[in-house]
Structures are given as structure tokens and as C-alpha cells.
XYZ file of C-alpha atoms in Angstrom:
502
model
C 27.210 87.388 114.611
C 27.193 91.050 113.838
C 29.309 94.201 115.783
C 25.784 95.315 116.851
C 25.192 92.134 118.767
C 28.580 91.584 119.930
C 28.207 95.110 121.545
C 24.611 94.154 123.198
C 26.518 91.442 124.966
C 28.911 94.043 126.632
C 26.511 96.473 127.530
C 24.141 93.604 129.207
C 26.675 92.449 131.184
C 28.026 95.799 132.178
C 24.531 96.164 133.557
C 24.589 92.682 135.197
C 27.924 92.941 136.788
C 26.103 95.234 139.605
C 24.638 91.845 140.913
C 27.677 89.844 141.113
C 30.120 92.210 142.475
C 29.993 95.501 144.779
C 33.699 96.533 143.985
C 32.986 98.942 141.025
C 36.822 98.289 139.705
C 35.498 94.866 139.158
C 32.520 95.888 137.252
C 34.555 98.010 135.027
C 37.174 94.788 134.757
C 34.413 92.674 133.572
C 33.208 95.139 130.864
C 36.798 95.460 129.844
C 37.325 91.573 129.595
C 34.145 91.261 127.378
C 34.807 94.073 125.403
C 38.792 92.322 124.819
C 36.712 88.664 123.865
C 34.522 90.841 121.222
C 37.545 92.462 119.787
C 39.563 88.994 119.394
C 36.350 87.389 117.978
C 35.751 90.394 115.195
C 39.260 90.288 114.072
C 38.503 86.751 112.468
C 35.128 87.859 111.344
C 35.227 85.025 108.167
C 33.556 87.834 105.641
C 36.923 90.091 106.542
C 39.011 86.894 106.380
C 37.786 85.779 102.855
C 37.372 89.106 101.261
C 40.506 90.375 102.208
C 42.361 87.316 100.795
C 40.029 86.956 97.334
C 39.162 89.775 95.060
C 38.310 90.176 91.267
C 40.787 91.867 88.658
C 38.435 92.464 85.784
C 40.957 94.279 83.648
C 42.693 90.982 83.213
C 39.675 89.053 83.941
C 41.344 86.864 86.813
C 40.489 85.924 90.130
C 43.539 86.345 92.716
C 43.775 84.680 95.907
C 46.213 85.045 98.221
C 47.746 87.866 100.602
C 47.465 90.958 98.742
C 50.148 92.179 101.142
C 52.510 89.864 99.858
C 52.555 89.676 96.144
C 54.383 86.237 96.207
C 51.567 84.589 97.944
C 49.264 85.685 95.148
C 47.953 83.195 92.361
C 45.734 84.396 89.707
C 43.317 82.219 87.863
C 42.117 83.190 84.236
C 38.275 83.206 83.935
C 36.198 82.881 80.862
C 37.402 82.840 77.275
C 40.902 82.774 75.816
C 41.651 79.252 77.864
C 40.106 80.420 81.034
C 38.115 78.219 83.427
C 34.790 77.889 82.789
C 33.163 76.682 85.967
C 33.612 77.382 89.762
C 32.570 75.033 92.147
C 32.382 75.919 95.855
C 32.495 73.591 98.614
C 32.563 75.040 102.167
C 31.516 72.779 105.385
C 32.548 73.922 109.365
C 31.059 76.415 111.454
C 31.997 79.506 109.279
C 31.272 77.692 106.323
C 27.875 79.781 105.560
C 29.765 82.861 106.362
C 32.960 82.221 104.035
C 31.125 81.265 101.117
C 29.115 83.935 101.324
C 31.987 86.352 101.482
C 33.244 84.175 98.498
C 30.135 84.725 96.446
C 30.070 88.553 96.996
C 33.504 89.074 95.555
C 32.707 86.769 92.540
C 29.805 89.029 92.063
C 32.247 91.631 90.965
C 33.227 89.819 88.198
C 32.684 91.919 84.985
C 30.006 91.042 81.615
C 32.573 88.538 80.042
C 33.521 86.480 83.357
C 29.982 86.486 84.565
C 29.320 84.199 81.981
C 31.381 81.427 84.463
C 29.056 78.533 85.710
C 28.804 78.366 89.588
C 27.656 75.679 91.684
C 28.540 74.201 94.979
C 27.706 73.099 98.340
C 27.949 74.246 101.750
C 27.399 72.219 104.832
C 26.795 74.243 108.010
C 25.989 73.572 111.751
C 22.538 74.140 112.781
C 21.428 77.669 113.394
C 25.023 78.771 111.836
C 23.890 80.891 108.979
C 21.584 83.459 108.631
C 18.357 83.549 106.412
C 20.418 86.401 104.176
C 23.062 83.806 103.717
C 20.849 81.166 102.892
C 19.241 83.407 100.294
C 22.424 84.569 98.788
C 23.983 81.524 98.342
C 20.847 79.719 96.810
C 20.618 82.776 94.496
C 24.461 81.718 93.272
C 23.481 78.347 92.463
C 24.957 76.999 95.685
C 23.043 74.177 97.966
C 22.878 74.693 101.583
C 23.135 71.666 104.058
C 22.722 71.791 107.802
C 24.076 68.975 109.876
C 25.021 68.056 113.304
C 27.967 69.050 115.257
C 30.287 67.810 117.233
C 28.552 64.452 116.507
C 27.619 63.695 112.941
C 24.340 62.525 111.786
C 22.724 61.173 108.606
C 22.517 64.892 107.280
C 26.184 65.230 107.757
C 26.655 61.916 105.267
C 24.348 63.010 102.999
C 25.718 66.306 102.371
C 29.371 65.220 102.343
C 28.045 62.813 99.931
C 26.817 65.313 97.599
C 29.643 67.497 97.575
C 31.923 64.575 96.912
C 29.861 63.569 93.855
C 29.866 67.282 92.968
C 33.509 67.763 92.372
C 33.544 64.232 90.757
C 30.609 65.319 88.219
C 32.559 68.445 87.256
C 36.151 67.353 87.453
C 37.942 68.787 84.278
C 41.002 70.834 83.482
C 38.419 73.923 82.968
C 37.096 73.955 86.468
C 38.144 75.707 89.242
C 37.174 74.305 92.786
C 37.169 76.752 95.712
C 37.106 74.908 98.948
C 36.200 77.235 102.396
C 36.963 74.964 105.258
C 36.501 76.076 109.129
C 36.379 74.521 112.552
C 33.881 71.847 113.046
C 34.299 70.598 109.522
C 35.600 66.918 110.516
C 31.958 66.231 112.022
C 30.146 68.169 109.121
C 31.677 66.767 106.342
C 31.431 63.005 106.995
C 30.704 60.236 105.001
C 31.669 56.770 106.261
C 34.364 54.683 103.858
C 33.022 51.357 102.553
C 32.352 48.561 105.449
C 31.780 51.432 108.094
C 28.264 52.980 108.975
C 27.398 56.261 110.208
C 26.521 54.658 113.584
C 30.084 53.497 113.682
C 31.382 56.996 113.011
C 29.140 58.327 115.977
C 30.513 55.778 118.418
C 34.243 56.666 117.460
C 33.351 60.631 117.882
C 31.705 59.827 121.153
C 34.734 57.756 122.400
C 37.043 60.494 121.234
C 35.314 63.107 122.812
C 34.840 61.234 126.045
C 38.994 60.085 125.743
C 39.883 63.961 126.292
C 42.532 63.860 123.606
C 43.413 66.746 121.608
C 41.842 67.488 117.900
C 45.014 66.638 116.339
C 44.893 62.944 117.631
C 41.483 62.796 116.845
C 41.765 63.960 113.396
C 44.742 61.175 112.416
C 42.233 58.494 113.752
C 39.109 60.261 111.403
C 41.167 60.299 108.451
C 41.281 56.802 108.383
C 37.640 56.208 108.719
C 36.025 58.364 106.087
C 35.917 59.307 102.263
C 36.956 63.041 101.926
C 39.099 63.144 104.610
C 43.388 62.931 104.752
C 43.354 64.439 100.946
C 40.747 62.205 99.795
C 38.572 64.879 98.612
C 41.563 66.790 96.653
C 42.073 63.438 94.597
C 38.377 63.363 93.762
C 38.728 66.998 92.326
C 41.656 65.723 90.002
C 41.786 67.084 87.143
C 40.471 70.538 88.366
C 42.402 73.129 89.550
C 42.036 73.258 93.735
C 42.126 76.219 96.032
C 41.331 75.535 99.747
C 40.547 78.910 101.588
C 41.163 77.734 105.904
C 39.898 79.423 108.832
C 42.017 77.187 111.388
C 40.652 76.258 114.741
C 43.652 73.909 115.543
C 46.441 74.815 117.158
C 49.618 75.595 115.384
C 47.625 75.512 111.852
C 48.892 72.140 110.770
C 47.297 72.218 107.472
C 46.634 68.491 107.321
C 44.764 68.421 110.616
C 42.222 71.028 110.047
C 38.762 69.389 109.297
C 41.165 66.309 108.907
C 42.795 67.666 106.003
C 40.631 66.721 102.878
C 42.626 68.670 100.236
C 46.125 68.820 101.350
C 48.672 65.687 101.686
C 48.436 63.272 104.676
C 51.357 63.428 107.116
C 49.998 61.080 109.267
C 49.395 57.245 108.537
C 47.239 54.329 109.633
C 49.893 52.970 111.759
C 49.880 56.500 113.905
C 46.240 56.173 114.173
C 46.434 52.717 116.006
C 49.446 53.814 118.123
C 47.036 56.810 119.354
C 44.162 54.427 120.031
C 46.480 52.355 122.177
C 47.973 55.129 123.977
C 44.378 56.189 125.140
C 43.457 52.591 125.620
C 40.222 52.912 123.171
C 40.721 49.540 121.512
C 37.732 48.149 123.749
C 35.547 51.106 123.193
C 35.663 51.274 119.451
C 33.354 48.944 117.172
C 34.979 46.141 116.024
C 34.827 47.287 112.522
C 36.799 50.187 112.991
C 39.555 48.477 115.101
C 39.767 45.826 112.179
C 40.077 48.505 109.479
C 42.594 50.504 111.773
C 44.900 47.272 111.893
C 44.118 46.243 108.276
C 47.642 46.970 106.254
C 45.716 45.807 103.000
C 43.668 48.779 103.410
C 44.139 51.582 101.045
C 45.316 54.502 103.143
C 45.393 58.327 102.300
C 46.417 59.950 98.674
C 50.304 59.969 98.569
C 52.206 63.167 98.447
C 52.975 62.526 94.864
C 49.115 62.735 93.631
C 49.375 65.321 90.771
C 46.385 67.082 92.285
C 48.772 68.070 94.899
C 51.295 70.041 92.479
C 49.174 72.569 91.409
C 46.690 72.927 94.714
C 47.002 76.011 96.523
C 46.236 76.573 100.311
C 45.644 79.947 101.874
C 45.435 80.242 105.443
C 42.941 83.184 105.902
C 42.557 83.177 109.593
C 43.589 81.544 112.972
C 43.622 81.831 116.876
C 47.105 84.167 116.672
C 45.270 86.716 114.866
C 42.371 86.545 117.494
C 44.787 86.796 120.090
C 46.829 89.529 118.948
C 43.735 91.198 118.483
C 42.554 90.768 122.308
C 46.345 92.132 123.424
C 46.004 95.129 121.213
C 42.344 96.215 122.577
C 43.812 95.515 126.059
C 46.292 97.833 125.688
C 44.263 100.508 124.506
C 42.235 99.881 127.619
C 44.941 100.735 129.382
C 46.365 97.206 130.548
C 49.696 95.777 129.817
C 49.447 92.721 127.693
C 51.100 89.574 128.351
C 50.201 86.856 125.422
C 51.171 83.581 127.271
C 50.681 81.598 123.727
C 47.923 80.309 121.211
C 48.705 77.025 121.725
C 47.604 76.340 125.368
C 46.245 72.612 125.774
C 45.502 70.232 128.786
C 42.609 69.608 131.138
C 40.112 72.954 131.573
C 40.384 72.769 135.413
C 44.334 72.380 135.164
C 44.859 74.997 133.122
C 42.395 77.369 135.422
C 45.198 76.887 138.125
C 47.783 78.094 136.109
C 45.965 81.447 135.158
C 44.923 82.117 138.605
C 48.620 81.287 139.900
C 50.035 83.674 137.120
C 47.550 86.201 138.655
C 48.648 85.381 142.119
C 52.258 86.087 141.366
C 51.638 89.441 139.749
C 49.088 90.700 142.401
C 51.875 89.937 145.321
C 55.022 89.505 143.678
C 55.169 91.900 140.365
C 58.766 93.208 140.008
C 61.523 93.920 137.354
C 61.768 90.159 136.691
C 58.028 89.597 136.653
C 56.091 89.012 132.989
C 55.053 92.633 133.365
C 56.843 95.497 135.262
C 53.699 96.699 136.908
C 50.051 96.496 137.184
C 47.006 96.712 135.337
C 48.033 93.647 133.597
C 46.041 91.411 130.821
C 46.846 87.687 130.480
C 46.042 86.617 127.137
C 46.089 83.343 125.687
C 44.576 81.266 122.878
C 43.906 77.466 122.789
C 41.901 74.653 123.250
C 41.827 72.820 126.378
C 39.831 69.618 127.160
C 37.534 67.866 129.460
C 37.874 64.316 130.626
C 34.538 63.044 130.987
C 33.389 59.834 132.817
C 31.297 57.244 130.813
C 28.136 58.157 133.092
C 28.437 61.799 133.025
C 25.286 63.638 133.369
C 26.845 67.199 133.706
C 26.196 70.082 131.257
C 28.828 72.653 130.262
C 31.732 72.704 128.400
C 35.635 73.511 128.516
C 35.226 77.394 128.540
C 32.696 77.090 131.422
C 34.920 74.427 133.310
C 37.801 76.696 133.181
C 36.022 79.454 134.370
C 34.121 77.626 137.238
C 37.527 76.000 138.237
C 39.312 79.512 138.008
C 36.594 80.795 140.252
C 36.859 78.644 142.819
C 40.507 79.012 142.730
C 40.148 83.000 143.334
C 37.808 82.516 145.963
C 40.170 80.271 147.894
C 43.140 82.446 147.439
C 40.638 85.417 148.329
C 42.275 87.008 145.142
C 40.337 90.259 144.729
C 40.867 92.604 141.384
C 41.327 89.821 139.061
C 38.589 89.028 136.528
C 39.022 86.047 134.346
C 36.794 85.682 131.061
C 37.084 82.440 128.539
C 34.999 81.961 125.325
C 34.795 79.809 122.446
C 35.022 82.213 119.096
C 32.418 80.211 117.906
C 30.116 81.447 120.088
C 29.082 77.849 121.727
C 30.741 75.929 124.431
C 30.071 72.266 124.285
C 26.323 71.277 124.206
C 25.309 74.643 125.657
C 23.742 77.724 124.489
C 26.933 79.823 126.172
C 30.275 80.522 124.717
C 32.089 80.630 128.147
C 31.658 82.413 131.311
C 33.608 85.327 133.228
C 34.378 85.385 136.821
C 36.280 86.811 139.812
C 36.298 85.764 143.271
C 32.996 86.738 144.028
C 31.343 84.638 141.789
C 31.131 81.381 144.358
C 31.198 83.244 147.343
C 27.844 82.174 148.746
C 28.286 78.486 148.108
C 31.661 77.263 147.467
C 30.511 73.798 148.111
C 27.776 73.524 145.718
C 30.348 74.979 143.274
C 33.088 72.430 144.390
C 30.363 70.082 143.670
C 29.360 71.023 140.142
C 33.078 71.045 138.722
C 33.643 67.566 139.812
C 30.391 66.626 137.989
C 31.545 68.877 134.991
C 28.213 70.733 135.469
C 29.427 74.431 134.931
C 26.814 75.630 132.966
C 23.868 74.603 135.291
C 25.701 75.977 138.254
C 26.425 79.456 136.234
C 22.797 79.303 134.958
C 21.208 78.852 138.045
C 23.205 81.302 139.818
C 22.212 83.880 137.174
C 18.464 83.201 137.486
C 18.655 83.169 141.277
C 19.678 86.975 140.853
C 16.429 87.458 138.368
C 19.120 87.632 135.327
C 19.081 85.586 132.561
C 23.004 85.479 131.853
C 24.843 85.804 135.236
C 28.488 84.386 134.567
C 27.815 82.620 131.299
C 28.887 84.643 128.407
C 25.793 84.323 125.817
C 26.914 85.489 122.145
C 24.980 83.550 119.904
C 26.650 81.942 116.929
C 29.458 84.377 115.801
C 29.964 83.027 112.406
C 33.543 82.164 112.608
C 35.382 79.182 114.585
C 39.101 79.577 115.641
C 39.443 77.695 119.079
C 39.235 79.642 122.428
C 40.485 83.024 124.162
C 40.934 83.729 127.696
C 41.728 87.013 129.334
C 42.578 87.681 132.914
C 42.777 91.107 134.104
C 44.901 91.821 137.153
C 44.684 95.351 138.740
């Protein structure tokens, strides 16, 4: 999503806020909150992230990859004649895969006549509606095949695309081949090929069980690594003896490289035993397919490649963007707008409705007890947090929403119950999608549920925040209401929550 579209969201909500609050101060705060969220998203724009870490040095005939601010982190790869790489294979998967691959291709277009002789091919696996027509055209012209697939539950397209990518790196595996992988959030579901003995239906059932369990993405990915080809360093092993470089836009808290998209190109720090312990801890043994349970318990099943595999001796992984970068940008923008920024952290986890209580109680403290030993000496304050909450769903759940919408609805109920005015909370997924909805999240204050607190509580108990917010907007002759609709942003570094207090 470009700057113009993001700005339109701010402007639209600025006009709509009059319908949801009679307090001019709160209307201004809502505009500020959306502007802060937008700056956070722009800071992790995949084009900027990739192009700031990849450049062509035509004078030396090298492709330079790494942080250009730290010479020690730079790696140079000679292209073309005189012993250089003769082929570049681009493999990209995740919600930002199309944008990342396009940015990479645009950098490669800067190669001079000598290095333009390099043969380029590849595969991009992207979530439906997360690639622009312009990106698809540029990738096709560069010889890169585009695949669309399902997220968060994989489908046959996910398996077919993963199979194509795995075969491609095997086909071109050579000491004269440079493989560049671009990995972003959502990669686990989009790059998904079942191991021998399992079917896609088995993996779909596993994914659904994991999502419903409420476990974090880290634990989910430890299990997924045991069940799929390509995960847990297996993609890297298939690349050997090619040179492998991975560019990562992280959506996993703390940026553990072996857990982002289930670590397809790095050594695995987990084991089959770890996966089985997680299954037992979440009481999932009777909820998973029998074939999956048997595989996780079988000590003779070949596990992930060991760290001493030769591919890992020369491979390089570069973190090009993460949640901390988005949160830092949000803090900087809030300060520019006149707030005192307080970063609560970039690894916020837990049940969304419980995290909402924490945020609103922090706001209550600052409104009523601010002083020398508070997190900020005076108002106005912007509490900024990054992370990824969870929503534990019952098996018969029929509600519609996402973790950010649930957090916002729980916060709105708390703000109303506490009669806490002068507080605005906005929570959004940086990818522009929150759960199986067309919203990125929601923005609320104490007047959001003022007309019908009982209905709001019922919607929260049914995990039906989207329906509640959507109907509220329509009842005001408004398309959005509290919902934040950005459309797909082309990036994904988990979520950002902003709580403004005056």
C-alpha cells in the first residue's frame, strides 16, 4: 500500500470521527493515532527494506548485500565472468513476498552490460490480493513465476508453489548459482509442502488446531518444521552447493531466525522432542491427525538438517526489517505530534482481551496518578507497543474478527466502564489484515460502546468484534466506523498498538 492510500485512511477517519465523539480533543487524538500507525507501517515498507540492504557495484561487478551503514556486515558476490556467479535464483514467500522480490529485481536492473548477462529465474508465493498488477508484470518480465496461495490455512496452491520452488533450487544447484530468498510473515502457510506420508488435508487440520489453541507463532512453527519439506533448514539443504543469501522481514517477536516462516534457510534450534512437548502442553494429541501424531513420536523419522551441514558454513541471513523498527517510527512520530512517547515493548503477547486490560489500566494510572515516579512525568502521553496477541477460539466459534479488533473492543469496554475520557487506543496489523476480515484493526475511545455496552460485551464473548464494529459504522451511515481499513500494505512485522492519553 502506498503513502497516498495510507494518507487517505487518516483523512477518511478524521472526517468520520465527528460521528463517534462529540469531544474535539478526541477527534484530534484519533487522527493522531492513525497517523502514528501509518508511520509505523511506512517504516517497514519492503521496498525500502530490501533496497537499503541490496545494491549493485558495477565498478567491481559485485552484488553487495547487508547493512550499508556497517561495512563489517556487508557481503559481496561477484557476478558474471572471471569466476563469478552465472545464475541468480530468487525465491520469495510471505505476505510481503511480491514487494520484496520486485524491489530486489529493480536493484538487479542496475547491473551494467557485463553483469546483465546473468540468468535470473525464480518463484514468488504471495497471499491472495497482496501483489499489485505492476509487481506481477515486473516479476514476469524478469523471468520469475508468480504464485498466489491461501493464508493462514494453506491450500493446494501453497503445496504446488512450494513444490515448484524446491524443485527450482534443486535443478539449478551449482557452485556458480546464487540463491536469494526473501522471507516475510505468513511464509509458513504460503510455502507449505507436506512431508512424505502426510497430505495437505493433514496440514490444514494441524494449522486449524494450532490457530484455535491460542499458542504463539513460535510454538506453532516448531511443530510445522517436523511436518513439511522446506521448513527447518530443508530449503537451504536443497540449495547446496549454491551460495545462499536470505533477506528477512520479521513478523516473529524477538526475531528468532529459525522460527520466522519456520526457518527454511537456517539451522534448526528445535527438535522433534520439543514439538511433541508442545503438543502435550496444549493438549492437542487427540485434536491432530493420527498420521501427524505418529510422525511426531517416531524417533526414526529424519529430523531437520544439522547445523554442521555445509550449506550453513557459507550462507548469509540479513534482517531487513522488524517490529522494533515500526515501533521506533511510531514513537518518533508521536513525539513530533507533541506526545511523550513511552515504548512498552516490542514483544507483547497474551490473550488480546487481557492485554487490553493492561493498556487501559496504564492509561488510568497516567490520567489519575501521573507524577515523579510514573512512566512519564506529565501528559500528553503515547503508549506504544508492538507484538502479537492471541485469541483462543472454541471449536464451535462463529464470530468474526481478529486479535487487534478483539483487543480494541475489550479496551473500548474497559474505557467505558472506567469512564475514562481523553484516551484513544488504536491497534492494527502492519500487513493490513486482521484475522479473516478486510480490516487491519480498530480505533476506539470511551464513547465507542456508549450506546450499548451489553451488546459489546456479548460480541466480545463471541469473538465477534468485526461484526459489532462494522454494524456500528453502518448504523451511522458510515463505511468504517471504528474499523481501520488500509487494505494490504505489502509488509508484515506483527502488530502495533498506540494508546494516546491527554
